XYZ file of C-alpha atoms in Angstrom:
682
model
C -0.017 0.070 0.013
C 1.376 3.441 -0.950
C 2.087 6.230 1.538
C 1.110 8.899 -1.119
C 0.139 8.498 -4.833
C 0.138 10.722 -7.753
C -3.439 11.569 -7.171
C -3.033 13.029 -3.829
C 0.546 14.308 -3.772
C 2.831 16.333 -5.883
C 5.800 14.807 -7.672
C 7.852 15.798 -4.512
C 5.483 13.620 -2.624
C 3.820 16.650 -0.726
C 0.182 16.973 -0.152
C -0.508 20.302 -1.424
C -2.138 22.326 -4.267
C -4.209 19.443 -5.431
C -7.684 19.074 -6.759
C -9.187 15.615 -6.520
C -12.562 14.352 -7.572
C -14.659 12.388 -5.047
C -14.920 9.605 -7.514
C -11.104 9.318 -7.944
C -10.650 9.393 -4.178
C -13.139 6.718 -3.711
C -11.330 4.423 -6.165
C -7.893 5.122 -4.637
C -8.752 4.950 -1.003
C -7.775 1.293 -0.509
C -4.507 1.840 -2.501
C -2.956 4.904 -0.626
C -2.749 5.862 2.980
C -3.234 9.439 2.297
C -6.308 9.064 0.148
C -7.808 6.779 2.826
C -7.074 9.570 5.590
C -8.728 12.228 3.400
C -11.655 10.043 2.686
C -12.157 9.110 6.383
C -11.598 12.605 7.552
C -14.279 14.028 5.251
C -16.716 11.244 6.121
C -16.249 11.861 9.713
C -17.441 15.519 9.329
C -20.088 15.098 6.632
C -21.155 11.273 6.881
C -20.427 8.417 4.670
C -22.632 9.677 1.820
C -21.068 13.184 1.436
C -20.209 12.264 -2.090
C -23.845 13.069 -3.016
C -23.350 16.762 -2.244
C -19.641 17.319 -3.091
C -17.977 16.833 -6.410
C -14.228 17.312 -5.450
C -11.963 18.436 -2.833
C -9.241 21.048 -3.044
C -5.934 21.235 -1.098
C -4.610 24.725 -1.344
C -0.854 25.479 -1.689
C 1.186 25.556 1.425
C 4.813 26.482 2.356
C 7.241 24.007 3.619
C 7.567 26.293 6.636
C 3.823 26.185 7.533
C 3.426 24.179 10.689
C -0.434 24.621 10.943
C -3.341 22.526 10.038
C -3.772 21.094 6.579
C -6.557 22.782 4.824
C -8.961 20.931 2.702
C -11.855 22.527 0.711
C -14.982 20.625 -0.368
C -16.573 21.953 -3.465
C -20.248 21.069 -3.950
C -21.867 19.766 -7.185
C -23.098 22.405 -9.442
C -26.591 21.045 -9.243
C -26.766 21.095 -5.589
C -24.926 24.313 -4.905
C -27.031 26.693 -2.885
C -26.891 28.682 0.239
C -27.568 25.475 2.221
C -24.623 23.634 0.840
C -21.736 26.028 0.449
C -18.106 25.369 -0.016
C -16.814 23.813 3.209
C -13.295 24.426 4.523
C -11.863 21.633 6.730
C -8.701 21.477 8.741
C -6.682 18.259 9.374
C -4.453 18.647 12.358
C -2.729 16.893 15.284
C -2.391 17.635 19.054
C 0.618 19.832 20.001
C 2.368 16.757 21.406
C 1.290 14.237 18.788
C 3.135 13.053 15.525
C 1.972 11.848 12.240
C 3.438 10.277 9.269
C 2.506 13.389 7.289
C 4.385 16.625 7.737
C 1.785 18.580 6.152
C -0.730 17.852 9.000
C 0.671 20.370 11.534
C -0.207 20.886 15.191
C -3.004 22.980 16.457
C -5.187 23.444 19.551
C -8.908 22.833 19.806
C -11.328 25.781 19.493
C -12.878 26.371 22.998
C -16.524 25.281 23.419
C -16.832 28.885 24.985
C -15.130 32.101 25.407
C -13.871 31.236 28.804
C -12.438 27.845 27.874
C -8.804 27.419 29.069
C -7.487 27.232 25.564
C -9.366 30.415 24.475
C -8.085 32.363 27.552
C -4.666 31.177 27.218
C -4.539 32.143 23.571
C -6.082 35.611 24.428
C -3.349 36.150 27.052
C -0.760 35.301 24.527
C -2.079 37.725 21.893
C -2.207 40.430 24.470
C 1.325 39.831 25.690
C 2.807 39.763 22.299
C 1.241 43.085 21.469
C 1.714 45.030 24.655
C 5.149 43.971 25.673
C 8.187 45.661 24.020
C 10.394 43.586 21.860
C 7.716 41.088 20.876
C 7.816 41.784 17.130
C 4.695 43.949 16.761
C 6.427 46.678 14.916
C 3.204 48.660 14.056
C 1.964 48.490 17.695
C 3.133 50.581 20.501
C 4.032 48.736 23.756
C 1.341 49.449 26.295
C 2.455 52.361 28.616
C 0.508 52.290 31.845
C 1.747 55.796 32.616
C -0.103 57.142 29.556
C -3.304 55.043 29.941
C -5.494 57.636 31.615
C -8.877 56.353 32.665
C -12.098 57.636 30.992
C -14.203 60.105 33.054
C -16.168 57.111 34.179
C -15.663 53.397 34.206
C -17.082 50.162 35.747
C -15.175 48.736 38.643
C -15.840 44.983 37.995
C -14.163 43.737 41.197
C -12.484 40.309 41.348
C -13.571 36.663 41.377
C -13.534 36.905 45.196
C -15.454 40.107 45.364
C -17.483 40.235 42.193
C -19.571 43.386 42.722
C -19.851 45.844 39.883
C -20.143 49.739 40.388
C -19.725 52.806 38.517
C -16.208 54.456 39.339
C -15.166 58.020 38.949
C -11.353 58.242 38.500
C -9.387 61.150 39.784
C -7.934 63.621 37.285
C -4.840 61.852 35.611
C -5.540 58.498 37.112
C -4.048 55.707 35.117
C -4.820 51.993 34.916
C -5.523 49.250 32.431
C -9.187 49.189 31.200
C -11.151 47.290 28.692
C -13.996 48.813 26.369
C -16.887 46.938 25.209
C -18.062 47.333 21.604
C -21.691 45.752 21.311
C -24.999 45.968 19.610
C -27.750 47.724 21.597
C -30.305 45.841 19.668
C -33.405 47.978 20.670
C -34.122 48.576 24.437
C -31.241 47.920 26.688
C -32.426 46.445 30.094
C -30.089 48.519 32.104
C -28.388 51.876 31.647
C -27.162 54.746 33.786
C -29.725 57.694 33.900
C -30.082 60.918 36.034
C -32.191 58.997 38.684
C -29.914 55.993 39.229
C -26.443 57.658 38.716
C -25.766 57.956 42.473
C -26.949 54.403 43.044
C -24.595 53.047 40.481
C -21.727 54.851 42.196
C -22.509 52.285 45.051
C -23.351 49.252 43.139
C -25.179 48.186 39.892
C -27.901 45.639 40.566
C -27.404 42.077 39.350
C -27.923 40.270 37.123
C -26.451 42.243 34.430
C -27.592 41.719 30.746
C -25.745 38.696 29.567
C -23.481 40.638 27.120
C -22.536 42.955 29.803
C -21.969 40.238 32.287
C -19.829 38.334 29.839
C -17.590 41.299 29.325
C -17.254 41.549 33.123
C -16.176 37.854 33.194
C -13.598 38.283 30.404
C -12.110 41.362 32.053
C -11.793 39.447 35.456
C -10.211 36.466 33.556
C -7.653 38.789 32.035
C -6.862 40.449 35.307
C -8.220 43.826 34.168
C -10.163 45.810 36.926
C -12.010 48.465 34.893
C -14.419 48.234 32.076
C -16.078 50.799 29.919
C -19.561 50.333 28.634
C -21.244 53.263 26.857
C -24.848 52.769 28.123
C -23.467 52.517 31.779
C -20.798 55.085 31.564
C -22.616 57.830 29.802
C -25.888 59.267 31.391
C -28.429 58.348 28.704
C -31.367 60.801 29.433
C -28.986 63.797 29.529
C -28.283 65.320 26.156
C -25.733 67.539 27.793
C -23.904 64.473 29.257
C -23.894 62.930 25.932
C -22.704 65.949 24.092
C -19.671 66.004 26.448
C -18.710 62.295 26.508
C -19.717 61.184 22.930
C -16.771 63.166 21.261
C -14.360 61.462 23.612
C -14.655 58.108 21.842
C -11.309 58.427 20.262
C -9.672 58.687 23.610
C -11.838 55.894 25.301
C -11.070 53.240 22.637
C -7.595 54.537 21.772
C -6.481 54.385 25.314
C -7.947 50.904 26.127
C -5.836 48.009 27.018
C -8.040 45.991 24.783
C -11.553 46.167 23.309
C -14.005 43.304 23.448
C -16.028 43.034 20.255
C -19.166 41.155 21.041
C -19.708 39.943 17.518
C -21.809 36.811 18.530
C -24.275 39.078 20.417
C -27.162 40.528 18.532
C -28.122 42.677 21.603
C -27.190 43.238 25.253
C -29.142 40.346 26.425
C -27.837 37.666 23.996
C -24.248 37.189 25.423
C -21.198 36.246 23.316
C -19.283 33.680 25.234
C -21.367 30.781 24.422
C -21.243 31.205 20.713
C -24.127 29.455 18.912
C -21.806 27.910 16.163
C -18.704 26.961 18.344
C -19.781 23.411 18.260
C -19.179 23.261 14.507
C -15.453 23.534 15.300
C -15.565 20.541 17.577
C -13.140 18.106 15.902
C -13.859 14.607 14.773
C -11.169 11.968 15.586
C -9.687 9.908 12.723
C -7.412 6.846 13.638
C -4.778 5.970 11.067
C -2.164 3.091 10.738
C 0.717 3.871 8.416
C 3.812 1.690 7.984
C 3.504 0.405 11.507
C 2.790 3.843 12.956
C -0.625 4.284 14.786
C -1.866 7.703 15.575
C -4.797 10.194 15.582
C -5.593 13.018 13.347
C -8.397 15.657 14.177
C -10.731 17.004 11.513
C -12.823 20.062 12.062
C -14.674 22.712 10.012
C -12.468 25.855 9.676
C -13.553 28.656 11.939
C -15.660 31.177 9.806
C -14.640 34.412 11.773
C -11.835 35.416 9.241
C -14.166 35.158 6.351
C -17.431 36.555 7.934
C -15.906 39.480 9.825
C -15.600 42.468 7.541
C -11.937 43.683 6.962
C -10.662 40.402 8.673
C -10.148 38.445 5.491
C -7.662 38.902 2.603
C -10.157 40.516 0.144
C -10.234 44.108 -0.962
C -12.071 46.086 1.770
C -15.600 47.335 1.302
C -16.433 45.752 -2.147
C -19.036 43.215 -2.924
C -17.957 39.724 -3.815
C -19.228 40.003 -7.407
C -17.021 43.129 -7.992
C -13.763 41.511 -6.658
C -13.627 38.590 -9.053
C -13.612 38.340 -12.811
C -14.973 35.692 -14.982
C -18.124 34.566 -16.874
C -21.340 35.347 -15.089
C -22.021 31.723 -14.224
C -18.658 31.547 -12.551
C -19.268 34.726 -10.478
C -22.780 33.626 -9.620
C -21.466 30.187 -8.319
C -18.649 31.838 -6.365
C -21.023 34.186 -4.585
C -23.391 31.287 -3.617
C -20.538 29.503 -1.924
C -19.585 32.416 0.414
C -20.919 32.253 3.813
C -23.090 35.296 4.921
C -21.653 37.801 7.309
C -21.723 36.719 10.801
C -20.930 39.739 12.775
C -23.907 42.016 12.802
C -21.917 44.149 15.123
C -19.461 45.105 12.326
C -22.284 46.318 10.032
C -23.053 49.137 12.564
C -21.947 52.629 11.841
C -20.841 53.483 15.382
C -18.677 50.294 15.511
C -16.564 51.468 12.469
C -14.475 53.929 14.400
C -14.427 51.554 17.492
C -12.639 48.973 15.699
C -10.321 51.477 13.961
C -9.426 53.327 17.181
C -8.905 50.331 19.444
C -5.291 49.224 19.320
C -6.135 45.673 20.306
C -9.550 43.958 19.741
C -10.592 40.498 20.870
C -13.506 39.302 18.734
C -15.790 36.909 20.191
C -17.686 35.449 17.249
C -20.337 32.669 17.138
C -17.797 30.053 16.092
C -14.462 31.181 17.586
C -12.543 34.058 19.028
C -10.247 36.187 16.901
C -7.669 38.878 17.287
C -7.070 42.244 15.541
C -4.314 44.715 16.295
C -2.211 47.114 14.074
C 0.317 44.265 13.387
C -1.671 41.117 13.189
C -4.892 39.311 12.704
C -5.623 35.918 13.863
C -8.177 33.572 15.122
C -8.466 30.275 17.206
C -8.502 27.975 14.356
C -5.440 29.636 12.590
C -3.338 30.566 15.602
C -0.700 27.868 14.644
C -0.777 28.596 11.033
C 1.694 30.784 8.875
C 0.151 33.652 7.031
C 1.717 34.497 3.664
C -0.804 36.815 1.900
C -1.607 39.250 4.497
C -1.439 39.313 8.277
C -2.279 42.857 9.175
C -5.689 44.473 9.697
C -7.064 46.169 6.832
C -9.327 48.376 8.999
C -6.798 49.551 11.549
C -5.176 51.256 8.507
C -8.162 53.806 8.571
C -6.529 55.587 11.381
C -3.674 57.008 9.183
C -2.924 54.957 5.949
C -6.359 54.521 4.447
C -7.508 57.321 2.126
C -10.448 59.417 3.612
C -12.502 58.728 0.461
C -12.176 55.037 1.175
C -13.010 55.606 4.740
C -16.218 57.354 3.691
C -17.211 54.637 1.214
C -16.864 51.894 3.918
C -18.456 53.843 6.550
C -21.650 54.888 4.655
C -22.448 51.299 3.920
C -23.045 50.576 7.534
C -26.170 51.002 9.485
C -27.180 53.705 11.852
C -30.226 53.641 14.111
C -30.397 57.407 13.972
C -29.273 59.062 10.673
C -28.613 62.273 12.585
C -25.476 60.510 14.102
C -24.002 60.415 10.588
C -21.204 62.713 11.393
C -21.108 62.145 15.240
C -20.544 58.333 14.845
C -17.297 59.221 12.794
C -16.223 62.066 14.962
C -13.728 60.087 17.139
C -11.844 58.786 14.040
C -11.947 62.312 12.568
C -10.509 63.755 15.646
C -7.738 61.100 15.890
C -6.824 61.877 12.238
C -6.755 65.525 12.895
C -4.073 65.005 15.599
C -2.040 63.153 13.074
C -2.514 65.358 10.009
C -3.293 68.796 11.502
C -5.732 69.269 8.638
C -9.009 71.189 8.825
C -12.228 69.309 9.065
C -15.305 70.565 7.207
C -18.566 68.597 7.155
C -16.993 65.191 7.071
C -14.309 66.303 4.698
C -10.549 67.589 4.921
C -9.429 70.890 3.504
C -6.259 69.691 1.941
C -8.058 67.126 -0.248
C -11.386 68.760 -0.464
C -11.563 69.127 -4.334
C -11.216 65.275 -4.483
C -13.572 64.762 -1.825
C -16.267 66.799 -3.197
C -16.609 64.342 -6.188
C -18.738 61.822 -4.410
C -21.867 60.220 -5.775
C -24.747 58.266 -4.188
C -24.428 54.543 -4.816
C -26.956 53.059 -7.099
C -29.562 51.456 -6.389
C -29.336 52.298 -2.743
C -29.815 56.026 -3.413
C -33.375 55.215 -4.356
C -34.227 55.088 -0.606
C -32.024 57.989 0.388
C -33.325 61.341 1.565
C -31.551 64.602 1.902
C -30.702 65.774 5.490
C -29.697 69.265 5.424
C -30.051 69.358 9.248
C -26.938 67.206 9.248
C -24.697 68.821 6.575
C -24.826 70.921 3.400
C -25.660 69.491 0.036
C -22.066 69.438 -1.112
C -21.159 66.830 1.802
C -21.621 63.198 1.636
C -23.146 63.338 5.020
C -26.300 65.080 3.588
C -27.594 61.888 2.043
C -28.761 58.832 4.011
C -27.208 56.200 1.600
C -23.784 54.729 0.771
C -21.634 57.036 -1.432
C -18.809 56.169 -3.671
C -15.893 57.951 -5.379
C -14.788 57.263 -8.951
C -11.538 55.482 -9.380
C -9.098 58.315 -10.343
C -7.633 56.407 -13.114
C -11.135 55.673 -14.716
C -11.788 59.561 -14.908
C -8.668 60.141 -17.186
C -8.146 59.798 -20.993
C -4.923 58.947 -22.535
C -2.456 61.805 -22.255
C -4.715 63.915 -19.861
C -3.511 65.288 -16.687
C -5.118 64.994 -13.261
C -8.769 65.582 -13.969
C -9.439 67.355 -10.698
C -6.643 69.729 -10.900
C -8.420 71.927 -13.439
C -9.294 75.528 -13.103
C -11.718 75.611 -10.317
C -10.921 76.492 -6.770
C -12.362 76.676 -3.247
C -11.905 80.163 -1.955
C -13.385 79.880 1.534
C -15.997 78.806 4.051
C -17.478 80.281 7.289
C -15.576 80.495 10.412
C -18.245 78.489 12.340
C -19.313 75.369 10.526
C -20.457 73.104 13.389
C -23.121 73.045 15.891
C -22.816 71.943 19.518
C -19.624 71.518 21.376
C -17.822 69.127 19.155
C -16.011 70.376 16.051
C -16.522 67.106 14.358
C -20.310 66.791 14.540
C -23.392 68.348 12.777
C -23.084 71.424 10.655
C -24.795 74.610 11.357
C -27.633 75.584 8.892
C -26.314 77.542 5.903
C -22.775 76.219 5.903
C -21.449 77.030 2.502
C -18.290 76.890 0.309
C -17.131 79.886 -1.657
C -15.930 78.726 -5.004
C -14.714 80.017 -8.285
C -14.921 77.722 -11.578
C -16.422 77.362 -14.937
C -20.206 77.220 -14.929
C -22.281 76.060 -17.887
C -26.255 76.208 -17.914
C -27.452 72.964 -19.477
C -30.797 71.438 -20.527
C -31.057 67.815 -20.120
C -33.644 65.026 -20.648
C -33.674 61.238 -20.057
C -32.739 58.773 -22.734
C -35.934 56.438 -22.093
C -34.482 53.690 -24.385
C -31.134 53.262 -22.507
C -30.019 52.952 -18.963
C -32.087 54.644 -16.320
C -29.036 56.870 -15.512
C -28.490 57.989 -18.960
C -29.511 61.648 -19.863
C -28.897 63.759 -22.977
C -27.125 66.886 -21.948
C -27.127 70.031 -23.999
C -24.914 72.933 -23.264
C -26.668 75.149 -25.803
C -29.949 74.747 -27.646
C -28.024 75.136 -30.909
C -25.634 72.345 -30.177
C -25.960 68.588 -30.303
C -26.646 66.867 -26.938
C -24.256 64.577 -25.320
C -25.057 61.282 -23.549
C -24.155 61.434 -19.865
C -24.722 59.575 -16.620
C -26.521 61.540 -13.871
C -26.152 60.039 -10.502
C -28.805 61.820 -8.322
C -28.093 62.462 -4.757
C -31.596 61.236 -4.010
C -34.383 59.854 -5.954
C -36.709 62.894 -4.751
C -34.256 65.187 -6.586
C -34.515 63.136 -9.766
C -38.227 63.242 -9.493
C -38.315 66.969 -9.139
C -36.197 67.337 -12.199
C -38.241 64.963 -14.289
C -41.603 66.775 -13.302
C -40.359 70.141 -14.482
C -43.026 72.103 -16.476
C -40.094 73.156 -18.832
C -39.563 71.157 -21.993
C -36.148 70.341 -20.855
C -35.036 70.802 -17.285
C -32.395 73.586 -16.863
C -29.588 73.472 -14.319
C -25.985 74.619 -13.940
C -22.876 72.398 -14.154
C -19.608 73.201 -12.413
C -17.091 71.760 -14.719
C -14.282 69.971 -12.760
C -12.386 68.564 -15.718
C -10.744 70.307 -18.754
C -10.020 68.974 -22.268
C -8.822 66.355 -23.250
C -10.258 64.637 -20.352
C -14.038 63.691 -20.516
C -16.253 66.477 -19.124
C -17.566 65.834 -15.508
C -18.956 68.106 -12.962
C -21.398 68.778 -10.277
C -24.876 69.430 -11.323
C -26.380 72.415 -9.251
C -29.826 73.779 -9.058
C -32.183 75.927 -6.998
C -30.170 79.250 -7.430
C -31.407 81.806 -4.909
C -32.988 84.841 -6.410
C -31.509 86.895 -3.583
C -27.862 86.868 -4.856
C -25.504 88.364 -2.442
C -22.515 90.521 -3.340
C -18.896 89.416 -3.889
C -16.966 91.200 -0.924
C -15.149 94.006 -2.381
C -16.455 93.975 -5.932
C -20.100 94.518 -5.690
C -20.708 91.790 -8.407
C -23.639 89.380 -7.798
C -22.640 86.122 -5.941
C -24.914 83.305 -6.913
C -26.106 80.663 -4.463
C -26.439 76.939 -5.625
C -27.327 73.542 -4.029
C -25.687 70.434 -5.333
C -28.110 67.819 -6.799
C -26.062 65.283 -8.699
C -22.755 64.110 -9.998
C -22.567 64.060 -13.845
C -20.164 61.882 -15.834
C -19.864 60.526 -19.430
C -21.087 56.791 -19.708
C -18.447 54.547 -18.333
C -16.265 53.056 -21.189
C -15.818 49.261 -21.479
C -12.176 48.942 -20.375
C -10.360 45.636 -20.202
C -13.431 43.306 -20.145
C -12.226 39.811 -20.384
C -15.598 38.292 -20.773
C -18.097 40.762 -22.587
C -21.646 39.464 -22.563
C -22.665 39.230 -26.301
C -26.302 39.397 -25.388
C -25.948 42.447 -23.397
C -26.295 44.873 -26.169
C -28.426 47.424 -24.169
C -25.673 48.152 -21.529
C -22.975 48.485 -24.458
C -25.025 51.137 -26.170
C -23.682 54.737 -25.989
C -20.802 53.379 -23.737
C -17.859 53.783 -26.109
C -17.838 57.491 -26.185
C -14.976 58.888 -28.131
C -13.044 62.101 -27.230
C -14.355 63.935 -30.275
C -17.850 63.177 -29.117
C -17.286 64.887 -25.786
C -17.853 68.240 -27.784
C -15.597 70.380 -25.654
C -15.961 73.257 -27.954
C -19.739 73.446 -27.180
C -18.894 73.424 -23.383
C -16.169 76.140 -23.812
C -18.149 78.637 -25.763
C -20.973 78.448 -23.244
C -18.878 78.407 -20.028
C -18.367 81.368 -17.759
C -15.756 81.757 -14.997
C -17.666 82.823 -11.942
C -17.442 82.976 -8.133
C -20.450 81.474 -6.364
C -21.486 79.855 -3.215
C -22.747 76.325 -2.781
C -24.837 75.314 0.313
């Protein structure tokens, strides 16, 4: 009987980078030890008739240095592929002190049955120690400095195992100590919170039992040897707008100074708890006995923990993009790949407030439904992969948002998340904005940065999510992304350029100024005051436009002058309400003004502005009229088909009018109708 065969091993005899059909594995299982082990391991997890659902198994490439579990992916039959039978990832591993005849089957520890399991806590201590102590290899993480760890204005004293009382604690000015912050979903009504009435009582003791999620956080803090815990609903007086206004802007300091943050990913609300994850049992291993060349032993087989794939920014994919946009291939291949992906597990990470909590926290312990994970500025890891080598990427993508991620990317990702109250759209990002201001010393205006404001003005509402968006001028002015309640996106800079053109946003338009006071309330990173404007100078063109009813819904014919031919454009309306208003105009063609943000030979693009005020003010020092506008849309030529490897021959409608040539951009018509003006946009 063979140890390995050509079916399961490479010419060098390694079990790696192989794709084996179930039929071939069945035929070879009695001739090869390795094939037999693979068959028995899969059967132990999925039952003896697993071949009815799966077509083949795939063993990804691994380095000779990799000492972790052997990964085996099961790929389902096309005819049964659905959300109920996704691609399954298995791990074959041995115990830390066990040996096998296969060097590719590395050692690992079992995933704990709950978050307080000995193996889980031991791993959490290891992660914390390696990140907080100097000289442990975390080059992007600062060693924890107790002298600089100032306690927040209020924390919970969680006591000890021997004295387990919990009370609200008011530190003295400048008092330092380790503390842990909790990041959690409120999930509707919170059973207990601090208010004006019970504040004094909470200073003595907080009544038990606590909501399960809060109690779980208390237990973890005690196990980690940390005395203080910060929970927003207990450390901020919830029925006091004044208290909220003072403490909510302190999020950057609270999460940034924490020894660690507990992310309760497995808890849908404060009552659900996160230690006894509902899916941890799925990682319980099956035992497979083997006998090979006189060597008897055991191999463990389990489903790979899913936290790394289901937690946003914890996997190796490009952040913030849908699965379909990250892969290329025929439509049926893309559809199949999307069906194989598991749905996001962490509802917590879909919340807008949590975005900055994850970014600002130097160290985060994720308690997911299936396992516990780790995230710091140097490393991401999880229980099932703690002993594996990482080759593609081992750092957190989201932690980059503190300084290395472009603010346009931050805005794109943040606006995809959910907020219970849309009026928090700027407030829920204020902690991150404050932290970035300390690093850049830039000026923050309505969710944007002055040094890059020209680029950041060129956002557009995402389609089709913009159909449900509304304009919220009580939050921000029309030129800010925060004024619409939907995801926003920025065009890829390279996609806005034509061959030989210069930077499209460095054209002849300028931002001349803005009011001295742009924010309401005590925070300089919160809501904007009514009437916040930008004073600008640029080339304005009055245009007529009407919809091309036979093409894409976004396609409009735009005409700079009634005597000139119209040009096909895409108009990305900020909200469907604005689109409806323009479409219902009594004029034959709706008339608006475009601020051109590009110059020839680049394609014309710009901000579509409407509702000019009849009460034009005066340009200071000149006496000339100063027109007022509101932004309503972003206007661009139809996207050109660039580098499409698999064009759809039946998709003729989407191809019409797309291949716009430079000579069809009709720059002479734009230039003869444009006028250089100063104006204000509100």
